[in-house]
Structure formats: structure tokens, C-alpha cells
Amino acid sequence: MKFFRRSKKSISEPKTSKKSQQQAYDDVERDKYRLYNGRHDQQYTLAAERSRVFANWLKLPPPVLERVFAFVCPHACDESYENCERSAVEDACMLCDLRDLAHAGKVCKLWRASAIKVMYVVAASASPA
């Protein structure tokens, strides 16, 4: 029952941990940087005011995204009735392309909708109407 015994160290002694020492070191380095770059506070507040980064490629229209995704995963848009061995490009991996397309679909909701359209176009065209 050794693990139930209390420690004999007094509670009033301050505990110095490696994490607090690292945090103190980081604070000192941050202060040095602020002395070196006087605009640091202005730049930081400007960046903190923006809630998200504006990126033009996140606002592409769905037809453009579908075309880009078709280049990422070309066999997804293959409408021929050849088997996968004959229709495959020799230096490409179909599973890798499909994985890349699935990962691209995780960027945002708009990209997900377009990626799903490209990934499942074969299933939609093969289903009976």
C-alpha cells in the first residue's frame, strides 16, 4: 500500500516545473522580439481582428471546382465501359487519386459538395431512373 501514502513535502513550497520554466523563457524571448520589432503589437492586433483568412480559392463556383477535381481524380469521370485495368493511366494510382479527392472534399462545405458530385457520378449514372 505504498502508493496511498502522502508525500512528506510541505505544501507551502512552490513547485517549479519544467513547463513553467519554458513558459518564462518564451515570455523573455517574446519581450526581446517586441523590443526588436516595434510594430509587433500593431500587426498582432490587426491579425487578431480578422476572424478568418480570406482566400479566393475557397469561393470558386461549383462547376470550376468539379473540373479541378476531375483533374485530380480522372477515372471518376471516365464514362467508358472499359474495365479499370484498360482505362487506367499507366503511371497513376486510382486509389491514391480517390483518396486525394476525398481529402480535398474535407476543406470546406462547398468543396465537399463538389467533390461528392465528382466521386459518385458513376453511381448516379448507373442507377436506374
PDB file of C-alpha atoms in Angstrom:
ATOM      1  CA  MET A   1       0.000   0.000   0.000  1.00  0.00           C
ATOM      2  CA  LYS A   2       2.909   2.278  -0.655  1.00  0.00           C
ATOM      3  CA  PHE A   3       1.070   4.287  -3.306  1.00  0.00           C
ATOM      4  CA  PHE A   4      -1.551   5.549  -0.815  1.00  0.00           C
ATOM      5  CA  ARG A   5       0.988   7.326   1.378  1.00  0.00           C
ATOM      6  CA  ARG A   6       1.100  11.083   1.278  1.00  0.00           C
ATOM      7  CA  SER A   7       4.173  12.984   0.272  1.00  0.00           C
ATOM      8  CA  LYS A   8       6.263  14.427   3.094  1.00  0.00           C
ATOM      9  CA  LYS A   9       6.967  17.646   1.184  1.00  0.00           C
ATOM     10  CA  SER A  10       5.370  20.714   2.635  1.00  0.00           C
ATOM     11  CA  ILE A  11       2.508  22.249   0.722  1.00  0.00           C
ATOM     12  CA  SER A  12       3.844  25.790   1.110  1.00  0.00           C
ATOM     13  CA  GLU A  13       6.934  25.101  -1.051  1.00  0.00           C
ATOM     14  CA  PRO A  14       6.454  26.460  -4.558  1.00  0.00           C
ATOM     15  CA  LYS A  15       6.609  23.836  -7.245  1.00  0.00           C
ATOM     16  CA  THR A  16       8.870  24.664 -10.165  1.00  0.00           C
ATOM     17  CA  SER A  17       8.063  22.654 -13.181  1.00  0.00           C
ATOM     18  CA  LYS A  18       9.800  22.399 -16.495  1.00  0.00           C
ATOM     19  CA  LYS A  19       6.716  23.780 -18.197  1.00  0.00           C
ATOM     20  CA  SER A  20       6.724  26.989 -16.158  1.00  0.00           C
ATOM     21  CA  GLN A  21      10.438  27.451 -16.862  1.00  0.00           C
ATOM     22  CA  GLN A  22       9.774  27.018 -20.575  1.00  0.00           C
ATOM     23  CA  GLN A  23       6.904  29.495 -20.394  1.00  0.00           C
ATOM     24  CA  ALA A  24       9.137  32.045 -18.649  1.00  0.00           C
ATOM     25  CA  TYR A  25      11.771  31.559 -21.343  1.00  0.00           C
ATOM     26  CA  ASP A  26       9.131  32.075 -24.053  1.00  0.00           C
ATOM     27  CA  ASP A  27       7.962  35.284 -22.366  1.00  0.00           C
ATOM     28  CA  VAL A  28      11.520  36.619 -22.289  1.00  0.00           C
ATOM     29  CA  GLU A  29      12.028  35.775 -25.955  1.00  0.00           C
ATOM     30  CA  ARG A  30       8.718  37.423 -26.838  1.00  0.00           C
ATOM     31  CA  ASP A  31       9.775  40.573 -24.992  1.00  0.00           C
ATOM     32  CA  LYS A  32      13.094  40.587 -26.850  1.00  0.00           C
ATOM     33  CA  TYR A  33      11.220  40.333 -30.141  1.00  0.00           C
ATOM     34  CA  ARG A  34       8.899  43.185 -29.167  1.00  0.00           C
ATOM     35  CA  LEU A  35      11.918  45.378 -28.457  1.00  0.00           C
ATOM     36  CA  TYR A  36      13.385  44.428 -31.831  1.00  0.00           C
ATOM     37  CA  ASN A  37      10.143  44.913 -33.786  1.00  0.00           C
ATOM     38  CA  GLY A  38       8.182  47.910 -32.569  1.00  0.00           C
ATOM     39  CA  ARG A  39       5.208  47.164 -34.820  1.00  0.00           C
ATOM     40  CA  HIS A  40       4.654  43.699 -33.404  1.00  0.00           C
ATOM     41  CA  ASP A  41       1.674  44.749 -31.285  1.00  0.00           C
ATOM     42  CA  GLN A  42       0.041  46.568 -34.205  1.00  0.00           C
ATOM     43  CA  GLN A  43       0.466  43.573 -36.503  1.00  0.00           C
ATOM     44  CA  TYR A  44      -0.805  41.184 -33.876  1.00  0.00           C
ATOM     45  CA  THR A  45      -3.973  43.148 -33.192  1.00  0.00           C
ATOM     46  CA  LEU A  46      -4.616  43.521 -36.913  1.00  0.00           C
ATOM     47  CA  ALA A  47      -4.360  39.761 -37.387  1.00  0.00           C
ATOM     48  CA  ALA A  48      -6.448  39.046 -34.294  1.00  0.00           C
ATOM     49  CA  GLU A  49      -9.268  41.285 -35.538  1.00  0.00           C
ATOM     50  CA  ARG A  50      -9.770  39.111 -38.591  1.00  0.00           C
ATOM     51  CA  SER A  51     -11.906  36.158 -37.702  1.00  0.00           C
ATOM     52  CA  ARG A  52     -10.825  34.109 -40.701  1.00  0.00           C
ATOM     53  CA  VAL A  53      -8.461  34.230 -43.608  1.00  0.00           C
ATOM     54  CA  PHE A  54      -9.867  35.381 -46.934  1.00  0.00           C
ATOM     55  CA  ALA A  55      -8.835  33.021 -49.683  1.00  0.00           C
ATOM     56  CA  ASN A  56     -10.170  33.353 -53.210  1.00  0.00           C
ATOM     57  CA  TRP A  57      -9.900  29.629 -53.951  1.00  0.00           C
ATOM     58  CA  LEU A  58     -12.407  28.861 -51.205  1.00  0.00           C
ATOM     59  CA  LYS A  59     -15.069  30.825 -53.094  1.00  0.00           C
ATOM     60  CA  LEU A  60     -14.741  29.203 -56.524  1.00  0.00           C
ATOM     61  CA  PRO A  61     -18.024  28.339 -58.255  1.00  0.00           C
ATOM     62  CA  PRO A  62     -19.029  24.641 -58.116  1.00  0.00           C
ATOM     63  CA  PRO A  63     -18.535  23.935 -61.866  1.00  0.00           C
ATOM     64  CA  VAL A  64     -14.934  25.155 -61.647  1.00  0.00           C
ATOM     65  CA  LEU A  65     -14.307  23.038 -58.556  1.00  0.00           C
ATOM     66  CA  GLU A  66     -15.786  19.971 -60.241  1.00  0.00           C
ATOM     67  CA  ARG A  67     -13.488  20.473 -63.214  1.00  0.00           C
ATOM     68  CA  VAL A  68     -10.447  20.810 -60.945  1.00  0.00           C
ATOM     69  CA  PHE A  69     -11.472  17.694 -59.026  1.00  0.00           C
ATOM     70  CA  ALA A  70     -11.889  15.845 -62.317  1.00  0.00           C
ATOM     71  CA  PHE A  71      -8.208  16.517 -62.994  1.00  0.00           C
ATOM     72  CA  VAL A  72      -7.290  15.291 -59.506  1.00  0.00           C
ATOM     73  CA  CYS A  73      -9.185  12.030 -59.981  1.00  0.00           C
ATOM     74  CA  PRO A  74      -9.613  11.469 -63.748  1.00  0.00           C
ATOM     75  CA  HIS A  75     -11.011   7.934 -63.548  1.00  0.00           C
ATOM     76  CA  ALA A  76     -14.027   9.215 -61.591  1.00  0.00           C
ATOM     77  CA  CYS A  77     -15.273  10.972 -64.728  1.00  0.00           C
ATOM     78  CA  ASP A  78     -14.453   8.100 -67.080  1.00  0.00           C
ATOM     79  CA  GLU A  79     -17.716   7.178 -68.800  1.00  0.00           C
ATOM     80  CA  SER A  80     -16.339   4.383 -70.961  1.00  0.00           C
ATOM     81  CA  TYR A  81     -17.323   0.789 -70.291  1.00  0.00           C
ATOM     82  CA  GLU A  82     -13.751  -0.486 -70.256  1.00  0.00           C
ATOM     83  CA  ASN A  83     -12.544  -2.320 -67.216  1.00  0.00           C
ATOM     84  CA  CYS A  84     -10.346  -0.444 -64.773  1.00  0.00           C
ATOM     85  CA  GLU A  85      -7.125  -2.136 -65.949  1.00  0.00           C
ATOM     86  CA  ARG A  86      -7.542  -0.892 -69.524  1.00  0.00           C
ATOM     87  CA  SER A  87      -8.874   2.562 -68.737  1.00  0.00           C
ATOM     88  CA  ALA A  88      -6.242   3.421 -66.123  1.00  0.00           C
ATOM     89  CA  VAL A  89      -3.372   5.739 -66.846  1.00  0.00           C
ATOM     90  CA  GLU A  90      -0.212   3.696 -66.518  1.00  0.00           C
ATOM     91  CA  ASP A  91       1.635   5.905 -64.042  1.00  0.00           C
ATOM     92  CA  ALA A  92      -1.339   6.729 -61.810  1.00  0.00           C
ATOM     93  CA  CYS A  93      -2.819   5.015 -58.791  1.00  0.00           C
ATOM     94  CA  MET A  94      -6.620   5.089 -58.784  1.00  0.00           C
ATOM     95  CA  LEU A  95      -6.918   4.616 -55.046  1.00  0.00           C
ATOM     96  CA  CYS A  96      -4.416   7.411 -54.392  1.00  0.00           C
ATOM     97  CA  ASP A  97      -6.345   9.739 -56.696  1.00  0.00           C
ATOM     98  CA  LEU A  98      -9.614   8.899 -54.972  1.00  0.00           C
ATOM     99  CA  ARG A  99      -8.004   9.422 -51.568  1.00  0.00           C
ATOM    100  CA  ASP A 100      -6.691  12.837 -52.669  1.00  0.00           C
ATOM    101  CA  LEU A 101     -10.144  13.782 -53.912  1.00  0.00           C
ATOM    102  CA  ALA A 102     -11.708  12.698 -50.613  1.00  0.00           C
ATOM    103  CA  HIS A 103      -9.168  14.766 -48.678  1.00  0.00           C
ATOM    104  CA  ALA A 104      -9.844  17.788 -50.896  1.00  0.00           C
ATOM    105  CA  GLY A 105     -13.521  17.382 -50.067  1.00  0.00           C
ATOM    106  CA  LYS A 106     -12.742  17.950 -46.392  1.00  0.00           C
ATOM    107  CA  VAL A 107     -11.576  21.547 -46.929  1.00  0.00           C
ATOM    108  CA  CYS A 108     -14.986  23.190 -46.621  1.00  0.00           C
ATOM    109  CA  LYS A 109     -18.684  22.542 -47.258  1.00  0.00           C
ATOM    110  CA  LEU A 110     -18.616  23.965 -50.775  1.00  0.00           C
ATOM    111  CA  TRP A 111     -15.668  21.780 -51.744  1.00  0.00           C
ATOM    112  CA  ARG A 112     -17.319  18.740 -50.149  1.00  0.00           C
ATOM    113  CA  ALA A 113     -20.460  19.121 -52.238  1.00  0.00           C
ATOM    114  CA  SER A 114     -18.438  19.409 -55.451  1.00  0.00           C
ATOM    115  CA  ALA A 115     -16.137  16.512 -54.538  1.00  0.00           C
ATOM    116  CA  ILE A 116     -19.112  14.257 -53.805  1.00  0.00           C
ATOM    117  CA  LYS A 117     -20.587  15.069 -57.210  1.00  0.00           C
ATOM    118  CA  VAL A 118     -17.328  14.018 -58.873  1.00  0.00           C
ATOM    119  CA  MET A 119     -16.788  10.909 -56.724  1.00  0.00           C
ATOM    120  CA  TYR A 120     -20.267   9.494 -57.154  1.00  0.00           C
ATOM    121  CA  VAL A 121     -21.066  10.493 -60.731  1.00  0.00           C
ATOM    122  CA  VAL A 122     -20.641   6.863 -61.839  1.00  0.00           C
ATOM    123  CA  ALA A 123     -23.058   5.577 -59.207  1.00  0.00           C
ATOM    124  CA  ALA A 124     -25.637   8.193 -60.160  1.00  0.00           C
ATOM    125  CA  SER A 125     -25.420   7.416 -63.874  1.00  0.00           C
ATOM    126  CA  ALA A 126     -25.553   3.647 -63.292  1.00  0.00           C
ATOM    127  CA  SER A 127     -28.642   3.758 -61.106  1.00  0.00           C
ATOM    128  CA  PRO A 128     -31.956   3.027 -62.846  1.00  0.00           C
ATOM    129  CA  ALA A 129     -34.191   6.031 -63.397  1.00  0.00           C
TER     130      ALA A 129
END
